[in-house]
PDB file of C-alpha atoms in Angstrom:
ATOM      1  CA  UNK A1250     150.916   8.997  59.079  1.00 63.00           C
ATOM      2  CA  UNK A1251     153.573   9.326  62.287  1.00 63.00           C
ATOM      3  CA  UNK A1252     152.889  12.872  62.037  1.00 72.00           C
ATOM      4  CA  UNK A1253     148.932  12.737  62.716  1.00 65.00           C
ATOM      5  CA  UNK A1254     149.499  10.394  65.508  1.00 71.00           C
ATOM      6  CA  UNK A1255     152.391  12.925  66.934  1.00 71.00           C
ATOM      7  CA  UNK A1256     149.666  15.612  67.019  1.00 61.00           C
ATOM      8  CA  UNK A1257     147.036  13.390  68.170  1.00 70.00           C
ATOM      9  CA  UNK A1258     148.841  12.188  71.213  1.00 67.00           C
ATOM     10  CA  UNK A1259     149.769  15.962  71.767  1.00 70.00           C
ATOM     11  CA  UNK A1260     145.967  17.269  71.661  1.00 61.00           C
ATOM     12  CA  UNK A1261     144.977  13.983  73.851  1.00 72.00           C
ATOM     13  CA  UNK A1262     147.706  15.063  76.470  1.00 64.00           C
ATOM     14  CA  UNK A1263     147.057  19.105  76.293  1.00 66.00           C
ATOM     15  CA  UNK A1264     142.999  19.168  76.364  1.00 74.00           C
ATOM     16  CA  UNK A1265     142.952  17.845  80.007  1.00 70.00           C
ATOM     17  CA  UNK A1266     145.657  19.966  80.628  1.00 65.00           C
ATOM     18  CA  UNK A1267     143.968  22.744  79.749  1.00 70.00           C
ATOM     19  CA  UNK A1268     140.679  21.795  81.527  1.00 65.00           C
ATOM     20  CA  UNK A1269     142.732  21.034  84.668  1.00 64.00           C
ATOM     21  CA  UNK A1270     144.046  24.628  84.634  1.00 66.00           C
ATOM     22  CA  UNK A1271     141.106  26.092  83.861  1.00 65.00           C
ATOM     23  CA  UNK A1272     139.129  24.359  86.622  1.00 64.00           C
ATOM     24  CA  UNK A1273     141.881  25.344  88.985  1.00 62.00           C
ATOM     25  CA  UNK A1274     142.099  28.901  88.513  1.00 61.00           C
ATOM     26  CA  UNK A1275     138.210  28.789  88.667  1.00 59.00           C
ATOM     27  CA  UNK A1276     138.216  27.702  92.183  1.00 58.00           C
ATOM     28  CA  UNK A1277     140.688  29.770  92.843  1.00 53.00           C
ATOM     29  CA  UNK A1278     138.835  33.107  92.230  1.00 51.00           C
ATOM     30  CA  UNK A1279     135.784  31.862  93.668  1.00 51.00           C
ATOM     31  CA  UNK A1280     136.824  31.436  97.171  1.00 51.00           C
ATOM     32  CA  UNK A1281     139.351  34.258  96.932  1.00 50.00           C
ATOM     33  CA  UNK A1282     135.775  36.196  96.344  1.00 54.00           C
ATOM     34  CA  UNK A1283     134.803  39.502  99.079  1.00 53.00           C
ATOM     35  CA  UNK A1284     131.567  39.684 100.006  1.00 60.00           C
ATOM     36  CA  UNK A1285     129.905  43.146 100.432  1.00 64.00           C
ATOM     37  CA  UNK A1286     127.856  43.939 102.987  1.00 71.00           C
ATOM     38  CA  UNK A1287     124.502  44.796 101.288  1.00 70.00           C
ATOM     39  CA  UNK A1288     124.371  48.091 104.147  1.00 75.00           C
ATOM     40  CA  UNK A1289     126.993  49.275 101.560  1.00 71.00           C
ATOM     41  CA  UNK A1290     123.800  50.457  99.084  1.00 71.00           C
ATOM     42  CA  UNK A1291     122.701  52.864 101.175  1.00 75.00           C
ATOM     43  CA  UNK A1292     125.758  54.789 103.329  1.00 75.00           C
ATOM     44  CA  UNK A1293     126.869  56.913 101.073  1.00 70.00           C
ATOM     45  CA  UNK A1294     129.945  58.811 102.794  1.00 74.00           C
ATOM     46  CA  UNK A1295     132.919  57.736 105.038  1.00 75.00           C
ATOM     47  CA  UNK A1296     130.810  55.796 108.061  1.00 82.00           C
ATOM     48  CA  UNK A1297     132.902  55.535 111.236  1.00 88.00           C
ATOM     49  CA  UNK A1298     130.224  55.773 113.926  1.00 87.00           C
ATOM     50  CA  UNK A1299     127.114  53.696 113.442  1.00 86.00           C
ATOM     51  CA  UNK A1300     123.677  55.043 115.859  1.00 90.00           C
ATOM     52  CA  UNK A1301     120.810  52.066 116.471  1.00 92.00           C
ATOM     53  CA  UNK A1302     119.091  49.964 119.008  1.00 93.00           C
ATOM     54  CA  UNK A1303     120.659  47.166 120.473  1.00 94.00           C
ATOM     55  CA  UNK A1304     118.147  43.957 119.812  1.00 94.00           C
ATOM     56  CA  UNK A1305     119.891  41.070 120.660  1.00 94.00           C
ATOM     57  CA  UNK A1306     122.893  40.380 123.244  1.00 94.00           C
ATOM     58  CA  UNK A1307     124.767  36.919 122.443  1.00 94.00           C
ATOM     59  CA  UNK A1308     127.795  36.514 124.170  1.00 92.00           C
ATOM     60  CA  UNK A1309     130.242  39.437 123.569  1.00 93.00           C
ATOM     61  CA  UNK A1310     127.916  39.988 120.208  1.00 94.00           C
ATOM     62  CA  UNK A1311     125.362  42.825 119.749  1.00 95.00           C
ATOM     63  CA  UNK A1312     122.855  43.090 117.033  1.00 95.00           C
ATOM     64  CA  UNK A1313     122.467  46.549 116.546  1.00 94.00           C
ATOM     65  CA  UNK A1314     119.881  47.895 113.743  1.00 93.00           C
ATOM     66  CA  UNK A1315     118.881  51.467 112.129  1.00 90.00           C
ATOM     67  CA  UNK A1316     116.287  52.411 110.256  1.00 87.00           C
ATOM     68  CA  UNK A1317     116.658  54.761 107.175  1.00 82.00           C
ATOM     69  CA  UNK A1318     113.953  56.123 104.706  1.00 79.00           C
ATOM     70  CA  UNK A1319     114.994  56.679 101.349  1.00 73.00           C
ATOM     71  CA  UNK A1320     113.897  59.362  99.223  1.00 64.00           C
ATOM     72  CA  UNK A1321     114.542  59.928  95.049  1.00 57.00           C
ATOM     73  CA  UNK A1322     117.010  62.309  94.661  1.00 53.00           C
ATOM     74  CA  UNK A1323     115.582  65.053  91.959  1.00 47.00           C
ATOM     75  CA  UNK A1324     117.332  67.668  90.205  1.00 46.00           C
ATOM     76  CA  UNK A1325     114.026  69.222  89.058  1.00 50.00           C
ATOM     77  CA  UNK A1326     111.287  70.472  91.169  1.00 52.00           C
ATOM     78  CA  UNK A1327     108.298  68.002  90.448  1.00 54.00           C
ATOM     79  CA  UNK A1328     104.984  69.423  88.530  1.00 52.00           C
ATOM     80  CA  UNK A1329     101.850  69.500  91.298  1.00 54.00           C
ATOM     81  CA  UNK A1330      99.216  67.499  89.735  1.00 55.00           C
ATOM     82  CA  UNK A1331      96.235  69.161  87.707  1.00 54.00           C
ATOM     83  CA  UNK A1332      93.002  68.008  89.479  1.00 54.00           C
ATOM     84  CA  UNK A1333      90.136  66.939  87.509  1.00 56.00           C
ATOM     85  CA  UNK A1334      87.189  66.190  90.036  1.00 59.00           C
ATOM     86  CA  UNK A1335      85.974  63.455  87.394  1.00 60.00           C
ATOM     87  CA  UNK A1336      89.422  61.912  87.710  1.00 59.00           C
ATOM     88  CA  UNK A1337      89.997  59.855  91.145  1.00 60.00           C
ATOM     89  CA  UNK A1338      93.818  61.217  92.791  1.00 59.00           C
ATOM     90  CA  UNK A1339      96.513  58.746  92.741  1.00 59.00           C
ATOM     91  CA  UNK A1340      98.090  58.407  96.600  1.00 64.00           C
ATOM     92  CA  UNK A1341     101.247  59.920  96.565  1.00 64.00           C
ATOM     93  CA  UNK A1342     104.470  57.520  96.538  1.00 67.00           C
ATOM     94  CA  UNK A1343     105.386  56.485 100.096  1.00 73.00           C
ATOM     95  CA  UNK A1344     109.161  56.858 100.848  1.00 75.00           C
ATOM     96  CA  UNK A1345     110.936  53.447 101.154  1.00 79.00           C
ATOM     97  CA  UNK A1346     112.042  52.218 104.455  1.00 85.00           C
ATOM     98  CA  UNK A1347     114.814  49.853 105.030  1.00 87.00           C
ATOM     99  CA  UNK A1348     116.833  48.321 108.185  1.00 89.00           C
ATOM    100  CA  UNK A1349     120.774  48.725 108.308  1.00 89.00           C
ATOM    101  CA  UNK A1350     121.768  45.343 110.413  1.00 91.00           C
ATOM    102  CA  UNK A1351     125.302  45.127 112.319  1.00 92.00           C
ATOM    103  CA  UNK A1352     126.445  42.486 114.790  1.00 93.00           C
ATOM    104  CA  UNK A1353     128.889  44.379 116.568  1.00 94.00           C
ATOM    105  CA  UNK A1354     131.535  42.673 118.268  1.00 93.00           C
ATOM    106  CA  UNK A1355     132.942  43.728 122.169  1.00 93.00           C
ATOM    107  CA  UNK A1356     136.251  43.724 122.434  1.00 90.00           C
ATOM    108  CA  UNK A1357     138.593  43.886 125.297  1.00 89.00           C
ATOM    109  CA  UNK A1358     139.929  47.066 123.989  1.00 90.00           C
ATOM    110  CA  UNK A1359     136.172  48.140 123.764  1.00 91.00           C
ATOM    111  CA  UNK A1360     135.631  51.567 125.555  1.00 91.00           C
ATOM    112  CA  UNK A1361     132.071  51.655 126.780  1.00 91.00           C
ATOM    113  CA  UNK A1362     130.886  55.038 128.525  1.00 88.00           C
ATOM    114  CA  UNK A1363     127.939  56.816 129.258  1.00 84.00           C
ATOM    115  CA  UNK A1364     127.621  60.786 129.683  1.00 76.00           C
ATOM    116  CA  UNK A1365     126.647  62.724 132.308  1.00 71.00           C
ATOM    117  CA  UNK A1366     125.287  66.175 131.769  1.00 66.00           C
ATOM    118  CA  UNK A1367     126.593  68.727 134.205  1.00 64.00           C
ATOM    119  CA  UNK A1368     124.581  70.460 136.688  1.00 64.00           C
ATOM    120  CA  UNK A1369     124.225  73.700 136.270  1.00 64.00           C
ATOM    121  CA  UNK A1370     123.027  76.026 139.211  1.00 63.00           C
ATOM    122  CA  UNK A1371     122.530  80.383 139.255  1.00 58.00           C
ATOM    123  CA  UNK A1372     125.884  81.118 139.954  1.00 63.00           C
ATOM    124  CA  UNK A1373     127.997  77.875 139.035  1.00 66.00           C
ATOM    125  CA  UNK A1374     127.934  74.587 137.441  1.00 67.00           C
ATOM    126  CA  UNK A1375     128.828  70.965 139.028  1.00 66.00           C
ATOM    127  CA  UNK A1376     130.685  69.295 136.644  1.00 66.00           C
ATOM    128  CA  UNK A1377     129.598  65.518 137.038  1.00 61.00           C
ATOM    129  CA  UNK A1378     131.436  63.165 138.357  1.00 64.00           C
ATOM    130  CA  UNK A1379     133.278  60.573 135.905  1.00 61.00           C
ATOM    131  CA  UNK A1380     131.406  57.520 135.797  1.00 60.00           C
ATOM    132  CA  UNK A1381     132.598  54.093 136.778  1.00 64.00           C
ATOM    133  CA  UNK A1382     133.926  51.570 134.018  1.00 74.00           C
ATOM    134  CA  UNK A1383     130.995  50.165 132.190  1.00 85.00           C
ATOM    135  CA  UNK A1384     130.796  46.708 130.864  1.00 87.00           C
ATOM    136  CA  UNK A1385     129.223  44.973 128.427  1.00 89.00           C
ATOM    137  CA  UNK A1386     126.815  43.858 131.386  1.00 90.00           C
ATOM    138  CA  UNK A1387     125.616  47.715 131.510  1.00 89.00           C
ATOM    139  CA  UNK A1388     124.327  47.385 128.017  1.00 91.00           C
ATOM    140  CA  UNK A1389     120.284  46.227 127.609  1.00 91.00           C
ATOM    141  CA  UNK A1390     118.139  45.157 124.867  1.00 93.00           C
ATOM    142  CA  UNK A1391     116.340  48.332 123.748  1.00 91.00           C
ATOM    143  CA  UNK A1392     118.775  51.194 124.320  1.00 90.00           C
ATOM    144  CA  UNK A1393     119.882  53.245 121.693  1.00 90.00           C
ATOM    145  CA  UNK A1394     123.822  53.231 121.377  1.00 92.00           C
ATOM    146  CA  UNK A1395     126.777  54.788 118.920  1.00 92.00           C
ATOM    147  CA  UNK A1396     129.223  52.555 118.320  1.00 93.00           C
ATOM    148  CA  UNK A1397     132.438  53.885 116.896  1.00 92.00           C
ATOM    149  CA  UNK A1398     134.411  51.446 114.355  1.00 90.00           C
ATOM    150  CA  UNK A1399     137.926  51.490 113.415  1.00 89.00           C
ATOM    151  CA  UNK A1400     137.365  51.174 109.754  1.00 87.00           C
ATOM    152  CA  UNK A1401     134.471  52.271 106.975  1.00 87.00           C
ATOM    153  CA  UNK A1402     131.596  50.586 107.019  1.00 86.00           C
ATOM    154  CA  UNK A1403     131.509  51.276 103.617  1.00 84.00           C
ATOM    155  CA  UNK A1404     134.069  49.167 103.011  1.00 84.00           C
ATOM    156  CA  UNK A1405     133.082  46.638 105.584  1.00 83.00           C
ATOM    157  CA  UNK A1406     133.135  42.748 104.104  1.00 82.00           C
ATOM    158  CA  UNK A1407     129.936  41.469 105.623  1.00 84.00           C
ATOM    159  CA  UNK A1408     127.817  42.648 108.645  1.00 88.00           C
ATOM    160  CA  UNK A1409     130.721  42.333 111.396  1.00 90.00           C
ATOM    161  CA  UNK A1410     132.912  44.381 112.932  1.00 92.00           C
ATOM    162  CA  UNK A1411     134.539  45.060 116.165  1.00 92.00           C
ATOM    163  CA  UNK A1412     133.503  48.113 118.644  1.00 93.00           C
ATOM    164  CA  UNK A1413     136.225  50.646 119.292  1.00 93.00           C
ATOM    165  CA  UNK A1414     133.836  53.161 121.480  1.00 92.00           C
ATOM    166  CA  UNK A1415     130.452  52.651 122.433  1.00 92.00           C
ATOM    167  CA  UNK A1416     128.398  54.950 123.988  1.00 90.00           C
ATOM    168  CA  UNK A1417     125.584  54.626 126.178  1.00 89.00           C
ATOM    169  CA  UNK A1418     122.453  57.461 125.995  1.00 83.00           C
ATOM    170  CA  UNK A1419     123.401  60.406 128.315  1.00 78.00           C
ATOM    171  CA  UNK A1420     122.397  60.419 132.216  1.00 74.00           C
ATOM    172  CA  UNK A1421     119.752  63.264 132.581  1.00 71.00           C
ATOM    173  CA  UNK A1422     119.841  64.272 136.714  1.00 70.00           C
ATOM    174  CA  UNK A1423     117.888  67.605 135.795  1.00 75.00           C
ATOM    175  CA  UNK A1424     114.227  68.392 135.917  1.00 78.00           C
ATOM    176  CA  UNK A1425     112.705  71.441 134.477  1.00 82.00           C
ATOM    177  CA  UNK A1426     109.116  71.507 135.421  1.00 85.00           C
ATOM    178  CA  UNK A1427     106.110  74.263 136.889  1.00 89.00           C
ATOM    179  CA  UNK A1428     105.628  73.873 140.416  1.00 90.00           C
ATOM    180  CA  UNK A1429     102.015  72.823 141.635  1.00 90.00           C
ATOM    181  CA  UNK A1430     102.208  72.393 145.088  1.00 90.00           C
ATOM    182  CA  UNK A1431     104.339  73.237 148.148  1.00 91.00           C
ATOM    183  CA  UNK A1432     105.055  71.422 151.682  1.00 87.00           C
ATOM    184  CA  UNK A1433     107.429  72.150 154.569  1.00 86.00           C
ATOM    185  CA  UNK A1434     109.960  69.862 153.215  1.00 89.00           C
ATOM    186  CA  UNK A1435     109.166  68.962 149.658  1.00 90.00           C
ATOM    187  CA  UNK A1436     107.548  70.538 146.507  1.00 89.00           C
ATOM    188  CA  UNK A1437     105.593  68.854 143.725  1.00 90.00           C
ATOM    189  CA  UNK A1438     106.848  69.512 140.357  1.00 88.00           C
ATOM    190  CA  UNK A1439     105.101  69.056 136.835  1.00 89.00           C
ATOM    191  CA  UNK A1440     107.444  68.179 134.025  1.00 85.00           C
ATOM    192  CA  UNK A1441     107.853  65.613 131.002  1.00 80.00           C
ATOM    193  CA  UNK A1442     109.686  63.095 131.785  1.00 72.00           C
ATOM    194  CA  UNK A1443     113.245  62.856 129.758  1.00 63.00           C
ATOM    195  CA  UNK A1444     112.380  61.067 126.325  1.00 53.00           C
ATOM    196  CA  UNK A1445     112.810  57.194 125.553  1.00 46.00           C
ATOM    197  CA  UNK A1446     114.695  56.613 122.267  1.00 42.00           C
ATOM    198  CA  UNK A1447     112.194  54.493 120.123  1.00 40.00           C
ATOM    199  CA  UNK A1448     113.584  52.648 116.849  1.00 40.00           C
ATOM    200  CA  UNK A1449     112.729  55.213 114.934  1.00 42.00           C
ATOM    201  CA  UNK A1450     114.892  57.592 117.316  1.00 44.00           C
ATOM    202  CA  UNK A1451     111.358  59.541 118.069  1.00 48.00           C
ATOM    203  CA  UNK A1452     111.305  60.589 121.541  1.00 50.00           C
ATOM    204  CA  UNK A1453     108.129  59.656 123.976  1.00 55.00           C
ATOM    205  CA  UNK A1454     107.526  62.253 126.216  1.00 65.00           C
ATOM    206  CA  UNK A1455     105.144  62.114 128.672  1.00 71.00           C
ATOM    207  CA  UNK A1456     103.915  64.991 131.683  1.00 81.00           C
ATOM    208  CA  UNK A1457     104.261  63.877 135.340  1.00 85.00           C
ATOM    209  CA  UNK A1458     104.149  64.809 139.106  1.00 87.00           C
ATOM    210  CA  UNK A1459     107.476  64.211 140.825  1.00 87.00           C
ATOM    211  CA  UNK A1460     107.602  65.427 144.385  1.00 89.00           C
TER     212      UNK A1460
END
């Protein structure tokens, strides 16, 4: 009879103890938990340098986004359809388009710079001159930029980072063009104008007169 109670009293003092612990080490793992950033899914080698259109400026924060189609790898070439004209065609499978999203942070340390192609004349080039230090006031909603990050984005917990290098699209100061009319002091010159980056990095070209 004392020996049930002995092992009653010990089961009644070890089963909270052992729900205590267990509860414990629960927490425990769940905040201790890294989140992924989804982006992960689809960058599929070492990612150091991210390319995409700045749409929002907050602060010292960009939200910078890229848009990637995927496509189903295939090792075997697929079989073109037979067509039966009493058989309506099927539309082929659209490729799946999905929006990387980064809020890239500026740093102090941030480098921001924007090329300048050189000028290049018959018998020499002018190499351009170095550009003044850009800030984060140079940088509008709309441009395409590369940002350079110190780690993989692969491996990136979340959607954050910091910038290390960020690069502004080049300077063009060249024209190439067919001349249409002649003056005494000027000349009027048909060209496309340089391309604007779109979001889905397509260039817009359009021909003008610049004189």
């Amino acid at each position: 009879m004392k020996t049930k109670i002995i092992v009653i009293a010990i089961l009644i003092f070890l089963i909270p103890l052992a729900v205590f612990l267990f509860l414990k080490y629960s927490n425990k793992s769940s905040s201790g938990k890294a989140y992924v950033s989804p982006n992960t899914l689809y960058l599929t080698q070492p990612v150091m340098a991210f390319t995409g259109v700045v749409e929002k400026i907050e602060g010292n924060q960009l939200t910078v986004t890229q848009k990637q189609t995927l496509t189903t790898p295939s090792a075997v070439p697929p079989v073109p359809p037979v067509l039966d004209p009493a058989t309506p065609s099927s539309p082929l499978p659209t490729p799946r388009t999905v929006t990387l999203t980064y809020l890239v942070t500026i740093g102090d340390q941030t480098q921001i710079s924007q090329p300048i192609y050189p000028i290049n004349y018959l018998f020499k080039t002018i190499p351009p001159q170095p550009p003044a230090q850009l800030t984060l006031q140079d940088i509008k909603v709309g441009q395409s930029i590369t940002i350079s990050s110190q780690v993989d984005l692969r491996t990136l917990k979340g959607n954050t980072f910091e910038a290390s290098t960020l690069n502004l699209p080049s300077k063009i100061n060249t024209l190439t063009g067919t001349i249409t009319q002649l003056s005494s002091n000027a000349l009027t010159l048909k060209a496309f104008a340089p391309g604007v980056l779109t979001n889905t990095a397509s260039p817009v070209l359009e021909e003008r007169e610049y004189t």
